[in-house]
mmCIF file of C-alpha atoms and ligand atoms in Angstrom:
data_model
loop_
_atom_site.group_PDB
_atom_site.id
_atom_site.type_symbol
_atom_site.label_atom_id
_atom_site.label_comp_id
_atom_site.label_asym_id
_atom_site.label_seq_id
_atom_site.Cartn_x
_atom_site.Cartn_y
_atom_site.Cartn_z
ATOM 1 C CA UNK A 14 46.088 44.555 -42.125
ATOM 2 C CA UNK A 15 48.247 43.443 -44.719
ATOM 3 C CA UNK A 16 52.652 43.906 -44.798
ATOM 4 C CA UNK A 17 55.491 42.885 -46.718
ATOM 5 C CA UNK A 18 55.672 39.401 -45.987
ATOM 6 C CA UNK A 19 58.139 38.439 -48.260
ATOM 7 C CA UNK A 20 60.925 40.810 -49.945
ATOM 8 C CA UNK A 21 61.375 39.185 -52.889
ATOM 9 C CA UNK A 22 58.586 36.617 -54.365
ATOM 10 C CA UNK A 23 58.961 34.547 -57.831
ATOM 11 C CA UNK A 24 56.066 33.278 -59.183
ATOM 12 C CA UNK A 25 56.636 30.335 -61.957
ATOM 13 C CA UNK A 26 53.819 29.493 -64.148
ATOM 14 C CA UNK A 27 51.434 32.476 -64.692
ATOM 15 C CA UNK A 28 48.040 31.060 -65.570
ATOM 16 C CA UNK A 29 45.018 30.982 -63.956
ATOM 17 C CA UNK A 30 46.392 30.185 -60.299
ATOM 18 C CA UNK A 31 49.830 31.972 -60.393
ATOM 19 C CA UNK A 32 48.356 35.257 -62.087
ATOM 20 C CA UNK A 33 45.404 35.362 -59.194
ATOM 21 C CA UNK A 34 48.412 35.043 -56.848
ATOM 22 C CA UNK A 35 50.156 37.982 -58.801
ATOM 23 C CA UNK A 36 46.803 40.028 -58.489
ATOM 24 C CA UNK A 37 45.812 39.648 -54.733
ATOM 25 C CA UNK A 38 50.215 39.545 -53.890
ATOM 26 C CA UNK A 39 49.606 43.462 -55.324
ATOM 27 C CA UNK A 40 46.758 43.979 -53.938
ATOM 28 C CA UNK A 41 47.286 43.339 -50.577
ATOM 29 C CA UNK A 42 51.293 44.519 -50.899
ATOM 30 C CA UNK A 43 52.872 41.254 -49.799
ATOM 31 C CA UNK A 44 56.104 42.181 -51.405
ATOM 32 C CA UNK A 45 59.039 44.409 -52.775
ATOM 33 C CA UNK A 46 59.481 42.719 -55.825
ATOM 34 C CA UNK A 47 57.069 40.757 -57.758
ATOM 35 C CA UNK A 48 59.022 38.310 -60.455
ATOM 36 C CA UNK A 49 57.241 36.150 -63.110
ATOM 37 C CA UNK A 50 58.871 33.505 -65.342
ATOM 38 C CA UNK A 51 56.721 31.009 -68.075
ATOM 39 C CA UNK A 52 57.633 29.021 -70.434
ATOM 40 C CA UNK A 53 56.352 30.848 -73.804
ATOM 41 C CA UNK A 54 57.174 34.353 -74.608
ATOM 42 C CA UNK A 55 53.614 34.635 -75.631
ATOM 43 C CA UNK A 56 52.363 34.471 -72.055
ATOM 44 C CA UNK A 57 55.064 36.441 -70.724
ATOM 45 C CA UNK A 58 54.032 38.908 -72.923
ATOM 46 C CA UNK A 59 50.288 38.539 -71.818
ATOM 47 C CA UNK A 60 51.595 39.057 -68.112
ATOM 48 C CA UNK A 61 53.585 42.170 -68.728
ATOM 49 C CA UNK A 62 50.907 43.879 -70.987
ATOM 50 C CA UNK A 63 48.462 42.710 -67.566
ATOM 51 C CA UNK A 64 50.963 44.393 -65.449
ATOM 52 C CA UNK A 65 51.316 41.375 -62.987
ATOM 53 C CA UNK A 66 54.730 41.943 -62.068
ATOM 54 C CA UNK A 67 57.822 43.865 -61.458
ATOM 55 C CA UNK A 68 59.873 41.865 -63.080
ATOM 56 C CA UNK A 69 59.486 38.969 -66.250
ATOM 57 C CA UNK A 70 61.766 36.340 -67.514
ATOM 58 C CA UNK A 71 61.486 33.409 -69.375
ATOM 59 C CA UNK A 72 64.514 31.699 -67.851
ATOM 60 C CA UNK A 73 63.235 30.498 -64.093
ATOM 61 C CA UNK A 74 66.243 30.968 -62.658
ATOM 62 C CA UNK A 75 66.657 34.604 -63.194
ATOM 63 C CA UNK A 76 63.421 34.892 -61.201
ATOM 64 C CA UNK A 77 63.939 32.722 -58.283
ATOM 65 C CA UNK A 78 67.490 34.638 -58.041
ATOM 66 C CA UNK A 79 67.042 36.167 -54.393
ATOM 67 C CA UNK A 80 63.795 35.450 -54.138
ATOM 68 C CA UNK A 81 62.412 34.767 -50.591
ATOM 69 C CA UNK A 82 59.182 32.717 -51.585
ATOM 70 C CA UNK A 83 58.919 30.789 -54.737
ATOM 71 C CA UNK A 84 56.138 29.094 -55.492
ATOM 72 C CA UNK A 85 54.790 26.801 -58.606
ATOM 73 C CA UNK A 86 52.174 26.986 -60.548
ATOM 74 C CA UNK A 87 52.587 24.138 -63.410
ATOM 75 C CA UNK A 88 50.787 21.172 -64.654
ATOM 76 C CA UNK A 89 51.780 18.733 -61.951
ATOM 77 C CA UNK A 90 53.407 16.451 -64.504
ATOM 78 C CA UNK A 91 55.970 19.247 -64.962
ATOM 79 C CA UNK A 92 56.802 20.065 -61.550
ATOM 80 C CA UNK A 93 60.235 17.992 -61.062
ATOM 81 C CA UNK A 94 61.536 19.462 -64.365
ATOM 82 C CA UNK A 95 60.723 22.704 -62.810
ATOM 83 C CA UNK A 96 62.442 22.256 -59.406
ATOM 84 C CA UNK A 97 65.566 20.599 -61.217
ATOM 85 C CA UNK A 98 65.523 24.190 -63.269
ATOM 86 C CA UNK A 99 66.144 26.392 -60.305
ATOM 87 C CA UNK A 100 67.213 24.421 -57.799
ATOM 88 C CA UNK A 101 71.115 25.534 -58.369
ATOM 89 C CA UNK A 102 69.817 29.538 -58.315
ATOM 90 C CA UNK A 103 67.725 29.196 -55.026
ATOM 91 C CA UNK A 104 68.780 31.777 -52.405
ATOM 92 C CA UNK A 105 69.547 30.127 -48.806
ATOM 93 C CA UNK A 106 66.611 30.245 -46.472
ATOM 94 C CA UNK A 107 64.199 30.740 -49.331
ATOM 95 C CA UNK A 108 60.824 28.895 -49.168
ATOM 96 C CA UNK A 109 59.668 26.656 -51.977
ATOM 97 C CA UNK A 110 56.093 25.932 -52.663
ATOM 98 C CA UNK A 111 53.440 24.737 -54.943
ATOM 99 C CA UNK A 112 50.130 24.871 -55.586
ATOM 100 C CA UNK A 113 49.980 21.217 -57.830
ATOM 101 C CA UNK A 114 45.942 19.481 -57.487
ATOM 102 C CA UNK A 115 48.162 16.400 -56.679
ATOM 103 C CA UNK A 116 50.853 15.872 -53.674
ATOM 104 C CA UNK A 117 52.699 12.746 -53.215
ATOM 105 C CA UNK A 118 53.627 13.035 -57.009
ATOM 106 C CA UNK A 119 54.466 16.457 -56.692
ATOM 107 C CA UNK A 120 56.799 15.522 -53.645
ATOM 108 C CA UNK A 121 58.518 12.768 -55.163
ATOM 109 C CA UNK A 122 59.417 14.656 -58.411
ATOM 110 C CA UNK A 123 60.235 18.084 -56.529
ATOM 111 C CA UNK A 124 62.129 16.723 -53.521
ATOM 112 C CA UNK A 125 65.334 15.018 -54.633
ATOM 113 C CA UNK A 126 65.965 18.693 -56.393
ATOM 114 C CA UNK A 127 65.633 20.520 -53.184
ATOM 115 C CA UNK A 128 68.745 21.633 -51.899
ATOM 116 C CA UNK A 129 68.995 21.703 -48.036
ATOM 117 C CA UNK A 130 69.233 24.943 -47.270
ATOM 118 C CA UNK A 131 65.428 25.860 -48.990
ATOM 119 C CA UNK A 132 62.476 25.061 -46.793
ATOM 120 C CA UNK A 133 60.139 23.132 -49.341
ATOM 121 C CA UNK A 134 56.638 22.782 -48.181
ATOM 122 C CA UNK A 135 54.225 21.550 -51.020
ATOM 123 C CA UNK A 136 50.874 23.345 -51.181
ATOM 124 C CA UNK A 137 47.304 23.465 -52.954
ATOM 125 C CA UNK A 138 45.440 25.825 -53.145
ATOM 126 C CA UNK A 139 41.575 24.770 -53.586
ATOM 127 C CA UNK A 140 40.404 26.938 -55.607
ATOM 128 C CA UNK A 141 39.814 27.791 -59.321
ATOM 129 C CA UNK A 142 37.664 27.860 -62.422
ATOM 130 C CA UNK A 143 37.446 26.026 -66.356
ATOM 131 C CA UNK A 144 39.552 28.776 -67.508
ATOM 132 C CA UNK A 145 43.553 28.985 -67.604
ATOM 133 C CA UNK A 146 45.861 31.601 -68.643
ATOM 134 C CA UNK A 147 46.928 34.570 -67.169
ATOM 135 C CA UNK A 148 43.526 36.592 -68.570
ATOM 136 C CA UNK A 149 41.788 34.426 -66.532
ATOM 137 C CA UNK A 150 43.072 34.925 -63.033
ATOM 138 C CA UNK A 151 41.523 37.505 -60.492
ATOM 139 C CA UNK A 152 42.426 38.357 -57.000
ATOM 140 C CA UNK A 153 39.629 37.219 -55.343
ATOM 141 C CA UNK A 154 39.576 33.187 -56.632
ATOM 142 C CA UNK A 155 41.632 32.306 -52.598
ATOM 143 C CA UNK A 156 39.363 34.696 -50.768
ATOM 144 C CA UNK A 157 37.031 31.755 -47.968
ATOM 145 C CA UNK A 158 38.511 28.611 -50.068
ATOM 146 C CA UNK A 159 40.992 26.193 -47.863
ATOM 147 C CA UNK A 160 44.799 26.583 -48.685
ATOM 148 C CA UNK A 161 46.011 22.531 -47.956
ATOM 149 C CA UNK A 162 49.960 22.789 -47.260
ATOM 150 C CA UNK A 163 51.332 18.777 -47.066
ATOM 151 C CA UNK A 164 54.888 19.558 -45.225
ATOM 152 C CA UNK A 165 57.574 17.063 -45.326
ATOM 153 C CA UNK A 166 58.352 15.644 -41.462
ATOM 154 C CA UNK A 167 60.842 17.733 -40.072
ATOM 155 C CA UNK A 168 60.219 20.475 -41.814
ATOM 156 C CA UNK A 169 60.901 24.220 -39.647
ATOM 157 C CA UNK A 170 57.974 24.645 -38.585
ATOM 158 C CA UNK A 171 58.423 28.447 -38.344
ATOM 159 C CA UNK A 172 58.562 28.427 -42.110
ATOM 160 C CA UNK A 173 55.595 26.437 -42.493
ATOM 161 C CA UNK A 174 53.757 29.379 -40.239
ATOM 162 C CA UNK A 175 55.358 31.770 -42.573
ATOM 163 C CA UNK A 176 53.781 30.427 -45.733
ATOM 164 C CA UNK A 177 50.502 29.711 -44.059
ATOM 165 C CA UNK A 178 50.257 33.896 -43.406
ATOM 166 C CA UNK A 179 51.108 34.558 -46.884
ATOM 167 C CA UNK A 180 48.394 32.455 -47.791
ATOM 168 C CA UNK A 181 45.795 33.701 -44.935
ATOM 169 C CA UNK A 182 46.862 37.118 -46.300
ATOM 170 C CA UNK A 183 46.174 35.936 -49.701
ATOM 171 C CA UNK A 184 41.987 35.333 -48.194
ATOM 172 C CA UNK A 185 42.451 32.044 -47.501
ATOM 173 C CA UNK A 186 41.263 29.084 -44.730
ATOM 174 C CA UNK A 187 44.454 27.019 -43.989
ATOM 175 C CA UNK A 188 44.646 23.503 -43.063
ATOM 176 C CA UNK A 189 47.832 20.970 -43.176
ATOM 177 C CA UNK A 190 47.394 17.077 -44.197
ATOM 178 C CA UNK A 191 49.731 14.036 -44.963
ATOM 179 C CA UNK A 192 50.003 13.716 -48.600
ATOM 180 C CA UNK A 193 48.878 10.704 -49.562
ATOM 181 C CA UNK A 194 45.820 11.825 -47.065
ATOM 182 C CA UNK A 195 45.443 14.956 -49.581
ATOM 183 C CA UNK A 196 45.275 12.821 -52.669
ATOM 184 C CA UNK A 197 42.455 10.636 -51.257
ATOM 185 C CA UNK A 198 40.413 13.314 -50.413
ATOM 186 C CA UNK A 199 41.221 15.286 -53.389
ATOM 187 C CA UNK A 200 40.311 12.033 -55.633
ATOM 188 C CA UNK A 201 36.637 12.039 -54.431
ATOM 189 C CA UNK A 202 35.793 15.819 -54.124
ATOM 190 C CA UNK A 203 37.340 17.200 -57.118
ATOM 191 C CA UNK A 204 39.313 14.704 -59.419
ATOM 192 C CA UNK A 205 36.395 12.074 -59.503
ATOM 193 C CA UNK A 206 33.891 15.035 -60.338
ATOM 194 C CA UNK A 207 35.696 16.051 -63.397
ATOM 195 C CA UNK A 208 36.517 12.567 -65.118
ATOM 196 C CA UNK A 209 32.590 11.533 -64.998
ATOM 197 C CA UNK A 210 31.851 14.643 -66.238
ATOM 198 C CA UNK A 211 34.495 14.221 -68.562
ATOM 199 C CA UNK A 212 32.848 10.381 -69.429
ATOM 200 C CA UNK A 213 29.275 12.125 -69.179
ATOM 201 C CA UNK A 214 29.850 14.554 -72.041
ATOM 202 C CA UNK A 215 31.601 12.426 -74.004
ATOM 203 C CA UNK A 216 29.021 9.359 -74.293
ATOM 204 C CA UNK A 217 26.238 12.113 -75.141
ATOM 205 C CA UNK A 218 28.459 13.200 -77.792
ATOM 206 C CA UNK A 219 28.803 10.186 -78.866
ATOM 207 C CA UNK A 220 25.057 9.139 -78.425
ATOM 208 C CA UNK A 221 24.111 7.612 -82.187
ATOM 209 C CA UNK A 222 20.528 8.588 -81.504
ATOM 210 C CA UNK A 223 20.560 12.020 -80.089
ATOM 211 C CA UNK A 224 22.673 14.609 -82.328
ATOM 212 C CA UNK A 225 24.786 16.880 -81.088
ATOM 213 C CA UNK A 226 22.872 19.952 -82.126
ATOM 214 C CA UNK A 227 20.167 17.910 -80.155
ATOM 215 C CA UNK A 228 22.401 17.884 -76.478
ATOM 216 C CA UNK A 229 23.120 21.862 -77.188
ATOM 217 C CA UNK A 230 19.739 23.117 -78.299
ATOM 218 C CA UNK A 231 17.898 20.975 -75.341
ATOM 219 C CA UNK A 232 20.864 20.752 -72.534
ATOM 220 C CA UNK A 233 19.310 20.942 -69.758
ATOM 221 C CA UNK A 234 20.765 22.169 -66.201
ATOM 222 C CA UNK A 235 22.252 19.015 -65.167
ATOM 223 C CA UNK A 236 24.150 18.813 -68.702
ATOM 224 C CA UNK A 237 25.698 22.650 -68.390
ATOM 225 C CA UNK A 238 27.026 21.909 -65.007
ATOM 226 C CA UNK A 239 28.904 18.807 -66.580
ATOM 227 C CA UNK A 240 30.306 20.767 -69.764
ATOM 228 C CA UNK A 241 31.554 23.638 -67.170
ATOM 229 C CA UNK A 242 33.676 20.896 -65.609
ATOM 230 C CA UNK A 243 34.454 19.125 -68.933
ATOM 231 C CA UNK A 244 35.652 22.550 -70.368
ATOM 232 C CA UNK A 245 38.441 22.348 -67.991
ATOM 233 C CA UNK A 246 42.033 22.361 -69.323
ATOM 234 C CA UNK A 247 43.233 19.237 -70.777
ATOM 235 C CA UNK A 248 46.310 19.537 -69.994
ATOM 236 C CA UNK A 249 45.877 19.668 -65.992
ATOM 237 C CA UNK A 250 43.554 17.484 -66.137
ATOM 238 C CA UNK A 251 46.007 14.621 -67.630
ATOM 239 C CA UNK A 252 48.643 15.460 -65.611
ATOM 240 C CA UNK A 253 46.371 14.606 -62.035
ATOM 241 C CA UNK A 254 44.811 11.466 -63.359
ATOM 242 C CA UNK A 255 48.204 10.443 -64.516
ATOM 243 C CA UNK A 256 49.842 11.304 -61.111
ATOM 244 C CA UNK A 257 46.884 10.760 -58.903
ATOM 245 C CA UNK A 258 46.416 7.394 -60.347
ATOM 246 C CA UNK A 259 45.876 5.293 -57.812
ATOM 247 C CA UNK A 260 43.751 7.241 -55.330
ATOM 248 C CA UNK A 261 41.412 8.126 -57.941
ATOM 249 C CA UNK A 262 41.301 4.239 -59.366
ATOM 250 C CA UNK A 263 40.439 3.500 -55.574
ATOM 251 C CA UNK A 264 37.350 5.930 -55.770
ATOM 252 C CA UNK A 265 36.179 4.989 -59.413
ATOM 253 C CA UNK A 266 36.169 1.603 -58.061
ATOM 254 C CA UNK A 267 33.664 2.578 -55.395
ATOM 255 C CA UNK A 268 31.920 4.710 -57.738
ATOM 256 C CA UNK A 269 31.391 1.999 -60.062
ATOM 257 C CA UNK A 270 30.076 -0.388 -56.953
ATOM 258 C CA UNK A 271 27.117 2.761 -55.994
ATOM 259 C CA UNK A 272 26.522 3.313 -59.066
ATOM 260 C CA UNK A 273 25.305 -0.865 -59.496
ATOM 261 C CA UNK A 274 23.452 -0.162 -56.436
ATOM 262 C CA UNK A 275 21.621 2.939 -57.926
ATOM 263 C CA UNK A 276 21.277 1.277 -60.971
ATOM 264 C CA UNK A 277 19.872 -2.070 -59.786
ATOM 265 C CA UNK A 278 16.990 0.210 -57.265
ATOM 266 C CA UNK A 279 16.508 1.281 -60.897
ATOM 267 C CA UNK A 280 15.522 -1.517 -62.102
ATOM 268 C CA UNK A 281 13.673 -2.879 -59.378
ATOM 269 C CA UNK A 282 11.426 -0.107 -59.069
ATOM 270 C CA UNK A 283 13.003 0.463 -55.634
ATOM 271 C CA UNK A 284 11.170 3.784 -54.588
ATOM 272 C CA UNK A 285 11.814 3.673 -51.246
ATOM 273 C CA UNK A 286 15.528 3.759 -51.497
ATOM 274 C CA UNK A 287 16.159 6.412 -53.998
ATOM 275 C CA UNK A 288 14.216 8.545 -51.886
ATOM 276 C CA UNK A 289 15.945 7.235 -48.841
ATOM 277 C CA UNK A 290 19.387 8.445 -50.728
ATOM 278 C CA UNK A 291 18.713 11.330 -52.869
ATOM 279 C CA UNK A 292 17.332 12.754 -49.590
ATOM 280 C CA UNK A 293 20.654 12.490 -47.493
ATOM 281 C CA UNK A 294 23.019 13.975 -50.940
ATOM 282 C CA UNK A 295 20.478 17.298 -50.619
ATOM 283 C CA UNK A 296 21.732 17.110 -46.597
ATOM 284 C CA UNK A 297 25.487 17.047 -48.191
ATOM 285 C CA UNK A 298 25.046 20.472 -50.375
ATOM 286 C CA UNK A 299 23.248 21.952 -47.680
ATOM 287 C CA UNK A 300 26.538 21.515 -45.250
ATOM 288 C CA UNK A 301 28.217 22.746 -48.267
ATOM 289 C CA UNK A 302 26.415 25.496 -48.679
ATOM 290 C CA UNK A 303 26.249 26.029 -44.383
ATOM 291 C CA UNK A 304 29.938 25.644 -44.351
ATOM 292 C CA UNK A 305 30.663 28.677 -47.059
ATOM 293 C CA UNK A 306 31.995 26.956 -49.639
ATOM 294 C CA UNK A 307 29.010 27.520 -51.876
ATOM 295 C CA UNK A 308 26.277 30.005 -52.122
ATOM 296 C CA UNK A 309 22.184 28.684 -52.809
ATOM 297 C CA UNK A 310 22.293 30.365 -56.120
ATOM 298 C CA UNK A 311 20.999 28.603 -59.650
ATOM 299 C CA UNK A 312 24.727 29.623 -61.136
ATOM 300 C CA UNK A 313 26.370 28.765 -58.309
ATOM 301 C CA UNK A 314 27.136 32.348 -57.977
ATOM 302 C CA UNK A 315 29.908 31.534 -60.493
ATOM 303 C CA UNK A 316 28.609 35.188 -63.065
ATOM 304 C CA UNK A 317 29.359 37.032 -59.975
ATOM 305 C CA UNK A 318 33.029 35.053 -58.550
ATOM 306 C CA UNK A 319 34.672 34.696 -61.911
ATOM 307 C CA UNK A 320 34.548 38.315 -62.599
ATOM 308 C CA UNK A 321 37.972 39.827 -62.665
HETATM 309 P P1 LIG B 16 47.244 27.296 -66.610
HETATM 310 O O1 LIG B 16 46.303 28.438 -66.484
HETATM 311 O O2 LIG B 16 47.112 26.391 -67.776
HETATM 312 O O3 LIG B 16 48.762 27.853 -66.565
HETATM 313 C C1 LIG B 16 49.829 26.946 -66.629
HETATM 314 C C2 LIG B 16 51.157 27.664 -66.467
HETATM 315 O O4 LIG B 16 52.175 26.667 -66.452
HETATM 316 C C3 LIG B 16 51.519 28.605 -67.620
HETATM 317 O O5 LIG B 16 52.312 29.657 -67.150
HETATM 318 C C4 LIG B 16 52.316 27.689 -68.548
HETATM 319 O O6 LIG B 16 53.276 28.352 -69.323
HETATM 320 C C5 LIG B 16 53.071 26.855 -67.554
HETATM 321 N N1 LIG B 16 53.439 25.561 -68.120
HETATM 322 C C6 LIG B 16 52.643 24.713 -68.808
HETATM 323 N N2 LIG B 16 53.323 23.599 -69.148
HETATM 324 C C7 LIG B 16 54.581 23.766 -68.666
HETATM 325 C C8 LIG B 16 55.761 22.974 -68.711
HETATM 326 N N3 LIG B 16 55.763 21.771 -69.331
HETATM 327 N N4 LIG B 16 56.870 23.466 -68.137
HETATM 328 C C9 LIG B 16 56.875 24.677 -67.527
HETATM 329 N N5 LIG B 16 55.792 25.474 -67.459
HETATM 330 C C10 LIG B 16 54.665 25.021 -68.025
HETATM 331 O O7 LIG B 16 47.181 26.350 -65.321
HETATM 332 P P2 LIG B 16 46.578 26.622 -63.866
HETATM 333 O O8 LIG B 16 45.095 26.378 -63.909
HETATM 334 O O9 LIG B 16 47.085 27.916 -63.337
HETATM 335 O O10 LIG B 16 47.194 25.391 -63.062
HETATM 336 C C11 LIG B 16 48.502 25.444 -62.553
HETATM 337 C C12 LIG B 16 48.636 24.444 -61.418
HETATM 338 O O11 LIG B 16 47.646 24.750 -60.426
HETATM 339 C C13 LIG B 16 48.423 22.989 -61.806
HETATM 340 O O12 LIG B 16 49.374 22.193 -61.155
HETATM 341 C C14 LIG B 16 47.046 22.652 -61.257
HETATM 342 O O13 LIG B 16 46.980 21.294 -60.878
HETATM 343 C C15 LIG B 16 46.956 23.573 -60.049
HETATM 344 N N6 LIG B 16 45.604 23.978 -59.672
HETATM 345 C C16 LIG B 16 44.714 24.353 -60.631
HETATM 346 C C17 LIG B 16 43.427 24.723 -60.267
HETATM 347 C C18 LIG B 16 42.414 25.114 -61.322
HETATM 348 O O14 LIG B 16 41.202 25.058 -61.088
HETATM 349 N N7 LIG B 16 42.838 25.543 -62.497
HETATM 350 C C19 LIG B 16 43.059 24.752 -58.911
HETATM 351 C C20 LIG B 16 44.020 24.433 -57.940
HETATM 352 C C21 LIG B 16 45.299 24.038 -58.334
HETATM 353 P P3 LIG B 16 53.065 28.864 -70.840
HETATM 354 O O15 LIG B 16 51.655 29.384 -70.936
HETATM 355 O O16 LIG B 16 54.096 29.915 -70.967
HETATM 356 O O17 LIG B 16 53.296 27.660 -71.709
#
């Protein structure tokens, strides 16, 4: 059963990820007081008229006055400009989070703006759709999806508890990792993924011999899946392969080297070993799929999650 975790909570950034926080924080009554600060009056706006809050403000500050749990929800490239905003207004004993795709960036921008008397423990959250923008958000995007938090060394560990409830309350699994650790893993499962489907929709735009009314009228399964991806925000997605750089260099690297592999079996009519490997990736989505972190639908289940 959920309680007031927190008294006071400020959530900064209210797109996709901080306005599902603002839904399931009301839903399960984590807090008091609900406060909300972005950037443009024009999603501030959007917020209020969406009711996500007690309290808006375009000026961060006035929102993380008092506030017992902050947390971020920015492009990562804006995160130090963010913590170098409010540090000065942060109430003693107050925890400071995130929930930026990358860590050790996120760390070294956000850090030297921590005061010592705030607990910051860097989190991410992974979970979340193409779509940004407080419209977007719904309570449920958290609920079975791991929570990573990447605290400092010598961090209270009571606090870190503290934020790992609030998150457990939120729906979800909760796991800790090193940083850099994070931003490996994160390069392969979920950066990687989006720039080749990035590179994938791009070259058959750019295909001389198929038009593009061609690729829509004709796109095939495979193709969707990759524009779902590739309709992700541009913005975000700079911002981690800018500050994820050389994690996801390492695994493009690799990538590259499989890929010569596949395409040389290609080539040499090599039967035996496409088999041999497009058998064991079916083995990977089924532990996927075992492991609850997909469902053995042809949509992925995605008409029914993304509902609000
Ligand atoms: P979003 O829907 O685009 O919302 C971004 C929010 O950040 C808005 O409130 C926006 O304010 C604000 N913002 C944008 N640029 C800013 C800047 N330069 N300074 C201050 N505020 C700024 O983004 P999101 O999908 O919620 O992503 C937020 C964070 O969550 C990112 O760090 C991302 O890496 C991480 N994340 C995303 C996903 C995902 O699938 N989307 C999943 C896990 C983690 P205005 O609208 O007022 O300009």
């Amino acid at each position: 059963m959920s309680e007031i975790l927190f008294e006071k909570i400020a959530l900064i950034g209210i797109g996709l990820i901080g306005s599902s926080l603002a839904r399931v924080i009301r839903r399960e009554g984590l807090t008091n007081h609900l406060a909300i600060s972005t950037r443009s009056q024009a999603t501030l706006d959007e917020a209020r008229a969406l009711h996500l809050g007690d309290s808006y403000c375009l000026d961060p500050r006035d929102a993380v006055h008092d506030a017992d749990l902050v947390i971020i929800s920015v492009p990562v490239g804006s995160s130090g400009a963010v913590a170098e905003q409010i540090a000065p207004a942060l109430k003693p004993g107050a925890i400071v989070s995130d929930v930026g795709s990358t860590k050790a960036s996120v760390i070294a921008q956000m850090q030297p703006h921590m005061p010592d008397h705030v607990h910051f423990i860097p989190g991410h959250p992974i979970a979340g759709t193409e779509k940004s923008g407080p419209a977007a958000g719904f309570a449920e995007l958290f609920q079975g999806r791991w929570c990573i938090l990447t605290p400092l060394p010598g961090t209270d560990q009571a606090a870190v508890e503290r934020l790992g409830r609030f998150w457990e309350a939120c729906g979800s699994r909760l796991d800790t990792m090193d940083p850099n650790h994070h931003d490996k893993v994160l390069a392969i499962v979920s950066h990687l993924p989006h720039i080749i489907a990035y590179n994938i929709v791009g070259t058959a735009d750019d295909l001389e011999t198929v038009t593009q009314s061609e690729v829509i009228k004709y796109s095939a399964s495979g193709f969707r899946d990759f524009t779902r991806l590739a309709a992700s925000d541009p913005v975000m997605w700079r911002d981690i392969c800018l500050h994820n750089k050389d994690a996801i260099l390492e695994m493009l690297a690799r990538f590259s080297e499989d890929l010569a592999s596949l395409q040389r079996a290609i080539r040499w009519g090599d039967g035996d070993k496409l088999f041999e490997m497009f058998t064991h990736t079916r083995d990977v989505r089924r532990s996927i799929i075992e492991a609850g972190q997909e469902v053995d639908l042809p949509d992925f289940g995605r008409q029914a999650a993304t509902k609000n």
